[in-house]
CSV table of C-alpha atoms in Angstrom, one decimal:
chain,number,residue,atom,x,y,z
A,981,MET,CA,-0.1,0.0,0.1
A,982,THR,CA,2.6,2.4,1.0
A,983,SER,CA,4.7,1.4,-1.7
A,984,ILE,CA,2.0,2.3,-4.2
A,985,ASP,CA,1.3,5.6,-2.4
A,986,LYS,CA,5.1,6.4,-2.7
A,987,ASN,CA,4.8,5.5,-6.3
A,988,LEU,CA,2.0,7.6,-7.0
A,989,GLY,CA,3.6,10.5,-5.2
A,990,SER,CA,6.9,10.2,-7.2
A,991,LEU,CA,4.7,10.0,-10.4
A,992,THR,CA,2.7,13.1,-9.7
A,993,GLY,CA,6.0,14.8,-8.6
A,994,SER,CA,7.7,13.7,-11.9
A,995,THR,CA,4.6,15.1,-13.9
A,996,ASP,CA,5.2,18.5,-12.4
A,997,PRO,CA,6.4,20.4,-15.6
A,998,PHE,CA,8.6,22.8,-13.7
A,999,ASN,CA,10.3,20.3,-11.4
A,1000,ASP,CA,10.9,17.9,-14.4
A,1001,GLN,CA,12.4,20.4,-16.8
A,1002,SER,CA,14.7,21.7,-14.3
A,1003,ASP,CA,16.0,18.2,-13.5
A,1004,GLU,CA,16.4,17.4,-17.2
A,1005,VAL,CA,18.2,20.5,-17.9
A,1006,GLY,CA,20.6,19.8,-14.9
A,1007,ALA,CA,21.1,16.4,-15.9
A,1008,GLY,CA,21.9,17.4,-19.6
A,1009,ILE,CA,24.6,20.0,-18.6
A,1010,GLN,CA,25.9,17.7,-15.9
A,1011,GLU,CA,26.8,15.0,-18.5
A,1012,GLY,CA,29.2,17.1,-20.7
A,1013,LEU,CA,30.6,19.0,-17.8
A,1014,ILE,CA,34.4,19.9,-17.9
A,1015,HIS,CA,35.7,20.1,-14.5
A,1016,ILE,CA,39.0,22.2,-14.2
A,1017,ARG,CA,40.4,21.9,-10.6
A,1018,ILE,CA,43.4,23.1,-8.8
A,1019,GLN,CA,45.3,21.2,-6.3
A,1020,GLN,CA,47.8,22.5,-3.9
A,1021,ARG,CA,51.2,20.8,-3.7
A,1022,ASN,CA,54.1,21.6,-1.4
A,1023,GLY,CA,55.1,25.3,-1.0
A,1024,ARG,CA,53.3,27.4,-3.4
A,1025,LYS,CA,53.2,25.0,-6.1
A,1026,THR,CA,49.9,23.9,-7.6
A,1027,LEU,CA,48.5,21.3,-10.0
A,1028,THR,CA,45.7,21.8,-12.6
A,1029,THR,CA,43.5,18.9,-13.5
A,1030,VAL,CA,41.2,18.8,-16.5
A,1031,GLN,CA,38.4,16.1,-16.0
A,1032,GLY,CA,35.6,15.2,-18.2
A,1033,LEU,CA,37.0,15.9,-21.7
A,1034,SER,CA,35.3,13.7,-24.3
A,1035,THR,CA,37.1,10.5,-25.2
A,1036,ASP,CA,36.7,11.3,-28.9
A,1037,TYR,CA,39.6,13.6,-28.5
A,1038,ASP,CA,43.3,12.4,-28.4
A,1039,LEU,CA,44.2,13.8,-24.9
A,1040,LYS,CA,47.8,13.4,-25.5
A,1041,LYS,CA,47.9,15.5,-28.7
A,1042,ILE,CA,46.0,18.3,-26.6
A,1043,VAL,CA,48.5,18.0,-23.8
A,1044,ARG,CA,51.3,18.3,-26.3
A,1045,ILE,CA,49.9,21.5,-27.5
A,1046,CYS,CA,49.1,23.0,-24.3
A,1047,LYS,CA,52.5,22.3,-22.9
A,1048,LYS,CA,54.0,24.4,-25.5
A,1049,GLU,CA,51.4,27.0,-25.1
A,1050,PHE,CA,51.3,27.5,-21.4
A,1051,ALA,CA,55.0,26.7,-21.2
A,1052,CYS,CA,54.4,24.1,-18.4
A,1053,ASN,CA,54.7,20.3,-18.2
A,1054,GLY,CA,51.6,18.1,-18.4
A,1055,THR,CA,50.5,14.5,-18.6
A,1056,VAL,CA,47.4,12.3,-19.1
A,1057,VAL,CA,46.5,10.2,-16.2
A,1058,GLU,CA,44.2,7.2,-16.5
A,1059,HIS,CA,41.7,7.2,-13.6
A,1060,PRO,CA,39.4,4.1,-13.1
A,1061,GLU,CA,36.4,6.2,-12.3
A,1062,TYR,CA,36.9,9.4,-14.2
A,1063,GLY,CA,38.6,8.1,-17.2
A,1064,GLU,CA,41.5,10.1,-18.7
A,1065,VAL,CA,42.2,13.3,-16.9
A,1066,ILE,CA,44.7,15.8,-18.0
A,1067,GLN,CA,47.2,17.2,-15.4
A,1068,PHE,CA,49.2,20.4,-15.7
A,1069,GLN,CA,51.9,22.0,-13.5
A,1070,GLY,CA,51.0,25.2,-12.0
A,1071,ASP,CA,47.7,27.1,-11.9
A,1072,GLN,CA,46.6,26.7,-15.5
A,1073,ARG,CA,42.9,27.2,-14.9
A,1074,GLN,CA,42.5,30.3,-16.8
A,1075,ASN,CA,44.8,29.2,-19.7
A,1076,ILE,CA,43.1,25.9,-20.2
A,1077,SER,CA,39.6,27.3,-20.1
A,1078,GLU,CA,40.5,29.9,-22.7
A,1079,PHE,CA,42.2,27.4,-24.8
A,1080,LEU,CA,39.4,25.0,-24.7
A,1081,LYS,CA,37.2,27.5,-25.9
A,1082,LYS,CA,39.3,29.0,-28.4
A,1083,VAL,CA,40.0,25.7,-30.0
A,1084,GLY,CA,36.3,24.6,-29.8
A,1085,LEU,CA,36.7,21.6,-27.7
A,1086,ALA,CA,34.2,22.9,-25.1
A,1087,ARG,CA,31.4,25.4,-25.1
A,1088,PRO,CA,31.7,27.9,-22.3
A,1089,GLU,CA,28.8,26.7,-20.4
A,1090,GLN,CA,30.5,23.2,-20.2
A,1091,LEU,CA,33.4,24.4,-18.3
A,1092,LYS,CA,33.3,24.2,-14.7
A,1093,VAL,CA,36.4,25.8,-12.9
A,1094,HIS,CA,36.8,24.9,-9.3
A,1095,GLY,CA,39.0,26.0,-6.6
A,1096,PHE,CA,39.7,29.2,-4.9
B,113,MET,CA,36.7,64.4,-5.2
B,114,ALA,CA,35.3,63.1,-8.5
B,115,ASP,CA,32.1,64.7,-8.0
B,116,ASP,CA,33.5,67.9,-6.7
B,117,GLU,CA,34.7,68.3,-10.2
B,118,LEU,CA,31.5,67.3,-11.4
B,119,LEU,CA,29.2,69.6,-9.5
B,120,PRO,CA,30.8,72.8,-9.2
B,121,PHE,CA,27.7,74.7,-9.7
B,122,ASP,CA,25.8,74.6,-6.5
B,123,PRO,CA,27.8,75.1,-3.3
B,124,SER,CA,24.8,74.2,-1.1
B,125,LEU,CA,24.4,71.1,-3.0
B,126,LYS,CA,27.8,70.2,-2.8
B,127,LYS,CA,27.7,70.6,0.9
B,128,LYS,CA,24.8,68.3,1.4
B,129,LYS,CA,26.5,65.7,-0.7
B,130,LYS,CA,29.5,65.9,1.5
B,131,LYS,CA,27.5,65.2,4.6
B,132,LYS,CA,25.7,62.5,2.8
B,133,LYS,CA,28.8,61.0,1.6
B,134,ALA,CA,30.1,60.6,5.2
B,135,THR,CA,27.4,58.4,6.0
B,136,PHE,CA,27.2,56.7,2.6
B,137,ASP,CA,28.0,53.2,1.7
B,138,LEU,CA,31.2,52.3,0.0
B,139,ASP,CA,29.4,51.1,-2.9
B,140,ALA,CA,28.5,54.5,-4.0
B,141,LEU,CA,31.9,55.8,-3.5
B,142,GLU,CA,33.2,53.2,-5.5
B,143,VAL,CA,31.1,54.2,-8.4
B,144,VAL,CA,32.3,57.8,-7.7
B,145,ASP,CA,35.9,56.9,-7.6
B,146,GLY,CA,35.7,55.2,-10.9
B,147,GLU,CA,34.5,58.4,-12.5
B,148,PRO,CA,37.8,60.1,-13.6
B,149,ALA,CA,38.6,57.0,-15.6
B,150,GLU,CA,36.4,58.4,-18.3
B,151,PRO,CA,36.5,62.0,-18.2
B,152,ASP,CA,34.9,62.7,-21.5
B,153,THR,CA,31.7,61.1,-20.4
B,154,GLY,CA,31.6,63.0,-17.3
B,155,LYS,CA,32.1,66.3,-19.2
B,156,ALA,CA,29.5,65.5,-21.8
B,157,SER,CA,26.9,64.9,-19.1
B,158,ASP,CA,28.1,67.7,-17.1
B,159,ASN,CA,25.9,70.3,-18.7
B,160,THR,CA,22.8,68.0,-18.8
B,161,THR,CA,23.5,67.3,-15.1
B,162,GLU,CA,23.4,70.8,-14.4
B,163,LYS,CA,20.1,71.3,-16.1
B,164,TYR,CA,19.0,68.3,-14.7
B,165,SER,CA,19.4,69.4,-11.2
B,166,LYS,CA,17.6,72.7,-11.5
B,167,ARG,CA,14.7,71.1,-13.1
B,168,THR,CA,14.5,68.6,-10.5
B,169,GLU,CA,14.6,71.1,-7.9
B,170,GLU,CA,12.0,73.1,-9.4
B,171,LYS,CA,10.0,70.0,-9.4
B,172,VAL,CA,10.6,69.2,-5.9
B,173,ASN,CA,9.8,72.8,-4.8
B,174,ASP,CA,6.5,72.6,-6.7
B,175,GLU,CA,5.5,69.5,-5.0
B,176,PRO,CA,4.3,70.1,-1.3
B,177,GLU,CA,5.8,66.9,0.0
B,178,PRO,CA,6.6,66.6,3.8
B,179,ASP,CA,9.8,64.8,2.9
B,180,THR,CA,11.0,66.9,0.3
B,181,GLU,CA,14.4,67.0,1.8
B,182,LYS,CA,14.9,63.4,1.5
B,183,ASP,CA,13.6,63.4,-1.9
B,184,LYS,CA,15.8,66.1,-3.0
B,185,GLN,CA,18.7,64.2,-1.7
B,186,ASP,CA,17.7,61.3,-3.7
B,187,GLU,CA,17.5,63.3,-6.6
B,188,ASP,CA,20.9,64.5,-6.0
B,189,PHE,CA,22.1,61.0,-6.0
B,190,SER,CA,20.4,60.1,-9.1
B,191,LEU,CA,21.8,63.0,-10.6
B,192,ASP,CA,25.1,62.1,-9.4
B,193,PHE,CA,24.8,58.7,-11.1
B,194,SER,CA,23.5,60.0,-14.2
B,195,GLY,CA,27.0,61.7,-14.7
B,196,MET,CA,28.6,58.3,-14.3
B,197,ARG,CA,26.3,56.3,-16.1
B,198,LYS,CA,29.2,54.8,-18.5
B,199,LYS,CA,30.8,53.5,-15.4
B,200,LYS,CA,27.8,51.1,-15.0
B,201,LYS,CA,28.6,49.3,-18.1
B,202,LYS,CA,29.2,46.1,-16.4
B,203,LYS,CA,25.9,46.3,-14.8
B,204,LYS,CA,24.1,47.2,-17.8
B,205,PRO,CA,23.6,43.8,-19.7
B,206,PHE,CA,21.2,42.5,-16.9
B,207,ASP,CA,19.7,45.8,-16.4
B,208,LEU,CA,18.8,45.9,-20.0
B,209,GLU,CA,17.4,42.3,-19.9
B,210,GLU,CA,15.6,43.0,-16.7
B,211,MET,CA,14.1,46.0,-18.4
B,212,LYS,CA,13.1,43.9,-21.3
B,213,GLU,CA,11.3,41.7,-19.1
B,214,SER,CA,9.6,44.3,-16.9
B,215,LEU,CA,8.7,46.8,-19.5
B,216,PRO,CA,6.2,44.5,-21.4
B,217,ASP,CA,4.1,43.9,-18.4
B,218,MET,CA,4.2,47.3,-17.2
B,219,SER,CA,3.1,48.5,-20.4
B,220,ASP,CA,0.3,46.0,-20.5
B,221,ALA,CA,-0.8,47.1,-17.2
B,222,LYS,CA,-0.9,50.7,-18.4
B,223,GLU,CA,-2.5,50.1,-21.7
B,224,SER,CA,-5.1,47.7,-20.5
B,225,GLU,CA,-6.7,50.5,-18.5
B,226,GLU,CA,-6.2,54.1,-18.6
B,227,ILE,CA,-5.8,55.0,-15.0
B,228,PRO,CA,-4.8,58.0,-12.8
B,229,PRO,CA,-1.8,57.8,-10.8
B,230,GLU,CA,-3.6,56.4,-7.7
B,231,PRO,CA,-4.5,52.9,-9.1
B,232,GLU,CA,-1.6,52.7,-11.1
B,233,GLU,CA,0.4,52.8,-8.1
B,234,SER,CA,-1.3,49.9,-6.7
B,235,ILE,CA,-0.7,48.0,-9.9
B,236,GLY,CA,2.8,49.4,-10.3
B,237,ALA,CA,3.7,48.2,-7.0
B,238,PRO,CA,4.0,44.3,-7.3
B,239,PRO,CA,5.9,44.4,-10.6
B,240,ASP,CA,8.3,46.9,-8.9
B,241,ASP,CA,8.9,44.6,-6.2
B,242,ILE,CA,9.6,41.7,-8.5
B,243,ASP,CA,11.7,43.0,-11.0
B,244,LEU,CA,13.7,45.3,-8.9
B,245,ASP,CA,14.4,42.4,-6.6
B,246,LEU,CA,16.5,40.7,-9.2
B,247,PRO,CA,19.2,43.3,-9.9
B,248,MET,CA,19.1,44.0,-6.1
B,249,LYS,CA,20.3,40.6,-5.3
B,250,LYS,CA,22.7,40.4,-8.4
B,251,LYS,CA,24.1,43.6,-7.1
B,252,LYS,CA,24.5,42.2,-3.6
B,253,LYS,CA,26.7,39.6,-5.1
B,254,LYS,CA,29.0,42.1,-6.3
B,255,LYS,CA,28.5,44.3,-3.5
B,256,LYS,CA,29.3,41.5,-0.9
B,257,ALA,CA,33.0,42.2,-1.4
B,258,VAL,CA,32.4,45.6,0.0
B,259,ASP,CA,30.1,44.5,2.6
B,260,ILE,CA,32.3,41.6,3.8
B,261,ASP,CA,35.2,44.0,4.0
B,262,GLU,CA,33.0,46.4,5.8
B,263,LEU,CA,32.1,46.2,9.4
B,264,VAL,CA,29.0,44.3,9.9
B,265,GLY,CA,27.5,46.6,12.4
B,266,GLU,CA,26.3,49.1,10.0
B,267,GLU,CA,23.9,51.7,11.1
B,268,GLU,CA,20.3,51.4,10.4
B,269,LYS,CA,20.3,54.6,8.9
B,270,THR,CA,23.1,54.3,6.6
B,271,ALA,CA,21.6,51.1,5.3
B,272,GLU,CA,18.4,52.7,4.7
B,273,ASP,CA,20.1,55.7,2.9
B,274,ASP,CA,22.0,53.4,1.0
B,275,ASP,CA,19.1,51.3,0.0
B,276,LEU,CA,17.5,54.4,-1.2
B,277,ALA,CA,20.4,55.6,-3.2
B,278,GLU,CA,20.9,52.3,-4.6
B,279,TYR,CA,17.3,52.2,-5.7
B,280,SER,CA,17.5,55.7,-7.2
B,281,SER,CA,20.6,54.8,-8.9
B,282,LYS,CA,19.2,51.7,-10.5
B,283,ARG,CA,16.2,53.3,-11.5
B,284,GLU,CA,18.4,55.9,-13.2
B,285,ASP,CA,20.2,53.1,-14.9
B,286,ARG,CA,17.1,51.5,-16.1
B,287,LEU,CA,16.0,54.8,-17.6
B,288,GLU,CA,19.3,55.2,-19.4
B,289,GLY,CA,19.0,51.8,-20.5
B,290,GLY,CA,16.0,52.9,-22.5
B,291,GLY,CA,18.0,55.7,-24.3
B,292,TYR,CA,16.3,58.6,-22.4
B,293,THR,CA,19.1,60.3,-20.8
B,294,GLU,CA,17.8,63.9,-20.8
B,295,GLY,CA,15.7,65.6,-18.1
B,296,LYS,CA,12.6,63.6,-16.8
B,297,THR,CA,10.6,66.5,-15.9
B,298,TRP,CA,8.4,67.9,-18.8
B,299,PHE,CA,6.8,70.4,-16.5
B,300,GLY,CA,7.1,73.9,-18.0
B,301,SER,CA,7.9,72.5,-21.4
B,302,ASP,CA,5.3,71.8,-24.0
B,303,ARG,CA,7.1,68.7,-25.3
B,304,ASP,CA,5.1,65.3,-24.7
B,305,TYR,CA,6.3,63.2,-21.8
B,306,THR,CA,7.8,59.8,-22.7
B,307,TYR,CA,7.2,56.5,-21.4
B,308,ASP,CA,10.2,56.4,-19.3
B,309,GLU,CA,9.4,59.6,-17.8
B,310,LEU,CA,6.1,58.3,-16.7
B,311,LEU,CA,7.5,55.3,-15.4
B,312,LYS,CA,10.0,57.2,-13.2
B,313,ARG,CA,7.3,59.4,-11.9
B,314,VAL,CA,5.2,56.3,-10.9
B,315,PHE,CA,8.3,55.0,-9.0
B,316,ASP,CA,8.9,58.4,-7.5
B,317,ILE,CA,5.3,58.4,-6.2
B,318,ILE,CA,5.4,54.9,-4.9
B,319,ARG,CA,8.7,55.5,-3.1
B,320,GLU,CA,7.2,58.7,-1.5
B,321,LYS,CA,4.1,57.3,-0.4
B,322,ASN,CA,5.4,54.2,1.1
B,323,PRO,CA,9.1,54.6,2.0
B,324,ASP,CA,9.2,51.4,3.9
B,325,MET,CA,8.7,49.3,0.8
B,326,VAL,CA,12.0,50.2,-0.4
B,327,THR,CA,13.7,49.7,2.8
B,328,GLY,CA,11.5,47.0,4.4
B,329,GLU,CA,11.4,44.6,1.2
B,330,LYS,CA,14.8,44.1,0.6
B,331,LYS,CA,16.6,42.6,3.6
B,332,LYS,CA,20.2,43.0,3.1
B,333,ILE,CA,22.1,39.9,4.1
B,334,VAL,CA,25.5,41.2,5.4
B,335,MET,CA,27.8,38.3,5.8
B,336,ARG,CA,30.6,38.3,8.2
B,337,PRO,CA,33.8,37.7,6.6
B,338,PRO,CA,35.2,34.5,7.1
B,339,GLN,CA,38.3,34.6,9.6
B,340,VAL,CA,41.0,32.7,8.0
B,341,LEU,CA,44.2,32.2,10.0
B,342,ARG,CA,47.2,30.0,9.5
B,343,ALA,CA,47.3,27.1,11.8
B,344,GLY,CA,51.0,25.9,11.7
B,345,ALA,CA,53.1,25.8,8.6
B,346,ARG,CA,50.8,23.9,6.1
B,347,LYS,CA,47.4,24.3,7.6
B,348,THR,CA,44.8,26.9,7.7
B,349,SER,CA,42.2,27.6,10.2
B,350,PHE,CA,38.8,28.8,9.3
B,351,ALA,CA,38.0,30.3,12.8
B,352,ASN,CA,34.2,31.4,12.4
B,353,PHE,CA,33.1,28.5,10.3
B,354,SER,CA,30.3,27.3,12.4
B,355,GLU,CA,29.1,30.8,12.7
B,356,ILE,CA,28.9,31.4,9.0
B,357,CYS,CA,27.1,28.1,8.7
B,358,ARG,CA,24.7,29.2,11.1
B,359,MET,CA,24.1,32.5,9.1
B,360,LEU,CA,23.6,30.6,6.0
B,361,HIS,CA,21.2,28.3,7.7
B,362,ARG,CA,23.2,25.3,6.4
B,363,GLN,CA,24.6,22.2,8.1
B,364,PRO,CA,28.2,22.6,8.9
B,365,LYS,CA,28.5,19.1,7.3
B,366,HIS,CA,27.3,20.1,4.0
B,367,VAL,CA,29.4,23.4,3.8
B,368,LEU,CA,32.5,21.4,4.9
B,369,ALA,CA,31.9,18.9,2.2
B,370,PHE,CA,31.7,21.6,-0.4
B,371,LEU,CA,34.6,23.7,0.7
B,372,LEU,CA,36.9,20.7,1.0
B,373,ALA,CA,35.7,19.3,-2.6
B,374,GLU,CA,36.3,22.8,-4.0
B,375,LEU,CA,39.6,23.4,-2.6
B,376,GLY,CA,40.6,19.8,-3.3
B,377,THR,CA,42.1,19.2,0.1
B,378,SER,CA,41.1,17.5,3.3
B,379,GLY,CA,40.1,18.8,6.7
B,380,SER,CA,38.1,18.7,9.7
B,381,VAL,CA,36.2,20.5,12.4
B,382,ASP,CA,38.1,20.7,15.6
B,383,GLY,CA,37.1,21.1,19.2
B,384,ASN,CA,36.2,24.7,19.4
B,385,ASN,CA,34.3,24.5,16.2
B,386,GLN,CA,36.8,26.0,13.8
B,387,LEU,CA,37.7,24.3,10.5
B,388,ILE,CA,41.1,23.2,9.9
B,389,ILE,CA,42.0,22.7,6.1
B,390,LYS,CA,45.2,21.2,5.0
B,391,GLY,CA,46.9,23.6,2.6
B,392,LYS,CA,47.7,27.3,2.7
B,393,PHE,CA,44.9,29.4,1.9
B,394,ASN,CA,44.1,33.0,2.5
B,395,GLN,CA,40.8,35.0,3.3
B,396,LYS,CA,40.1,35.9,-0.3
B,397,GLN,CA,40.4,32.4,-1.5
B,398,ILE,CA,38.1,31.0,1.2
B,399,GLU,CA,35.7,33.8,0.5
B,400,ASN,CA,35.5,33.0,-3.2
B,401,VAL,CA,34.6,29.6,-2.4
B,402,LEU,CA,31.9,30.6,0.1
B,403,ARG,CA,30.4,32.9,-2.6
B,404,ARG,CA,30.2,30.2,-4.8
B,405,TYR,CA,28.5,28.0,-2.3
B,406,ILE,CA,26.0,30.7,-1.5
B,407,LYS,CA,25.2,31.1,-5.1
B,408,GLU,CA,24.6,27.4,-5.7
B,409,TYR,CA,23.2,26.2,-2.4
B,410,VAL,CA,21.8,29.2,-0.4
B,411,THR,CA,20.2,31.7,-2.8
B,412,CYS,CA,17.1,30.6,-4.7
B,413,HIS,CA,17.8,30.0,-8.4
B,414,THR,CA,14.5,31.6,-9.4
B,415,CYS,CA,14.1,34.6,-7.2
B,416,LYS,CA,17.5,35.0,-5.7
B,417,SER,CA,16.1,35.2,-2.3
B,418,PRO,CA,18.4,33.8,0.4
B,419,ASP,CA,15.4,32.4,2.3
B,420,THR,CA,15.7,28.8,1.5
B,421,MET,CA,15.9,25.2,2.8
B,422,LEU,CA,18.1,22.6,1.7
B,423,GLN,CA,16.2,19.2,1.7
B,424,LYS,CA,17.6,15.8,1.0
B,425,GLU,CA,15.5,13.3,-1.0
B,426,GLU,CA,16.6,10.2,-2.4
B,427,ARG,CA,20.4,11.1,-2.5
B,428,LEU,CA,19.6,14.4,-4.2
B,429,PHE,CA,19.6,17.8,-2.6
B,430,PHE,CA,16.5,20.1,-3.3
B,431,LEU,CA,16.5,23.9,-2.6
B,432,GLN,CA,13.1,25.0,-1.5
B,433,CYS,CA,12.6,28.7,-1.5
B,434,GLU,CA,10.6,30.0,1.1
B,435,THR,CA,9.7,33.2,-0.6
B,436,CYS,CA,8.6,32.2,-4.0
B,437,GLY,CA,7.9,28.6,-3.4
B,438,SER,CA,10.2,27.2,-6.2
B,439,ARG,CA,12.0,23.9,-5.7
B,440,CYS,CA,15.1,22.9,-7.7
B,441,SER,CA,17.5,20.4,-7.4
B,442,VAL,CA,21.2,21.5,-6.9
B,443,GLN,CA,24.3,20.1,-7.9
B,444,SER,CA,25.7,17.2,-5.8
B,445,ILE,CA,29.0,17.7,-4.2
B,446,LYS,CA,31.7,15.7,-5.7
B,447,SER,CA,35.3,16.2,-5.3
B,448,GLY,CA,36.3,14.4,-8.6
B,449,PHE,CA,39.7,13.4,-9.6
B,450,GLN,CA,42.5,13.9,-7.1
B,451,ALA,CA,45.7,13.9,-8.4
B,452,VAL,CA,48.6,12.4,-6.2
B,453,THR,CA,50.4,15.1,-4.6
B,454,GLY,CA,51.9,13.4,-1.6
B,455,ARG,CA,54.8,11.1,-1.7
B,456,ARG,CA,54.1,8.1,-3.8
B,457,ALA,CA,56.4,5.9,-1.7
B,458,ALA,CA,54.2,6.6,1.4
B,459,LEU,CA,51.2,5.5,-0.7
B,460,ARG,CA,52.8,2.4,-1.9
B,461,ALA,CA,53.7,1.4,1.7
B,462,GLN,CA,50.1,1.4,2.7
């Protein structure tokens, strides 16, 4: 009985046009988000990670270009959960987000820059 | 300083402004300070400003209002801002947008029934609330930098003044957004009044008749700045963490999770309720992250009201607004990929 009630509740909840839409939109964006994070290392050194780039791209090639452009080192790390992740040395958040936008690898709304 | 240059015409006016400025918020000052950056605009509008003020004063004198004094000061401020309209460029985009939104329904209200000022007021009031609310809140975002740095114990009166001035400046903005920069008073001239002038007049009347609407409606949330100190060589302590959580009406656990995920570090709350974060961070950085937290998890996404509740349902967090009743899901907190920054040898040993 209660389970039916619950089901009903969830059904009516999902038919709410506003709720539904907002959820849908959020999920859609969430899918293709590219997270750019910064991590502190020892001293004033930092690390920038780029997670969520589409697997269609050859990340190694991207890194090769970026390394030259930002004058920093970088690498591609394989992660069991998050797939391939790019790492750069130093705070390259600004650089990488501009680069991705400029090259057309990501739409501006896809980019999510984290950190301070 | 900047407005001294701008307003050389009326000494009494200037004096008043001086006095006012003393109690005035930094926000306005900021705008004023920005003035010299574009001297040409200031000069260009100088003449108009002068005209402007004379006219408005005439107008003010014509109207036998009890609180003319206040009104005049307000006018002064709107004047002031008209000179530095160009400064507001960054604010303009959403002002324009907002105007686009607000104009149609206002005009609808007006066109649907030809009404004398009295009923118009009552009709005009709700949209005023609604569409003015938005930029107010947006502004607050920007303003918070100022507020946070400021002492929290702001006097009631200054807050009021500030609100009023803000209000008028915003209105000014809006008028200018429509492209009508020259005088708003058509008294004494035989030209037709424009829509914007009428709009301004309505808002003026509204404000005069119920001053508490302006100040009462928009509660300013003034955040205490986070107290960030260094705890040891490579740790940071966030001293008033629990206090800030209380102000935001959020569970410390949630705020903590967000902070740590965003900063990409680890940390914990210690005995005397301060947060110890691993890594070196300064106040500015923590403030930035907190601001992002507030934007995502505290202010309502629809009406920007801070009066919200965060509820958890089936692993998802929902933000329920107490003001407008909207309800939307918020992003879950995920720390995502964490690169190895420590010593790999130590990791391997485990």
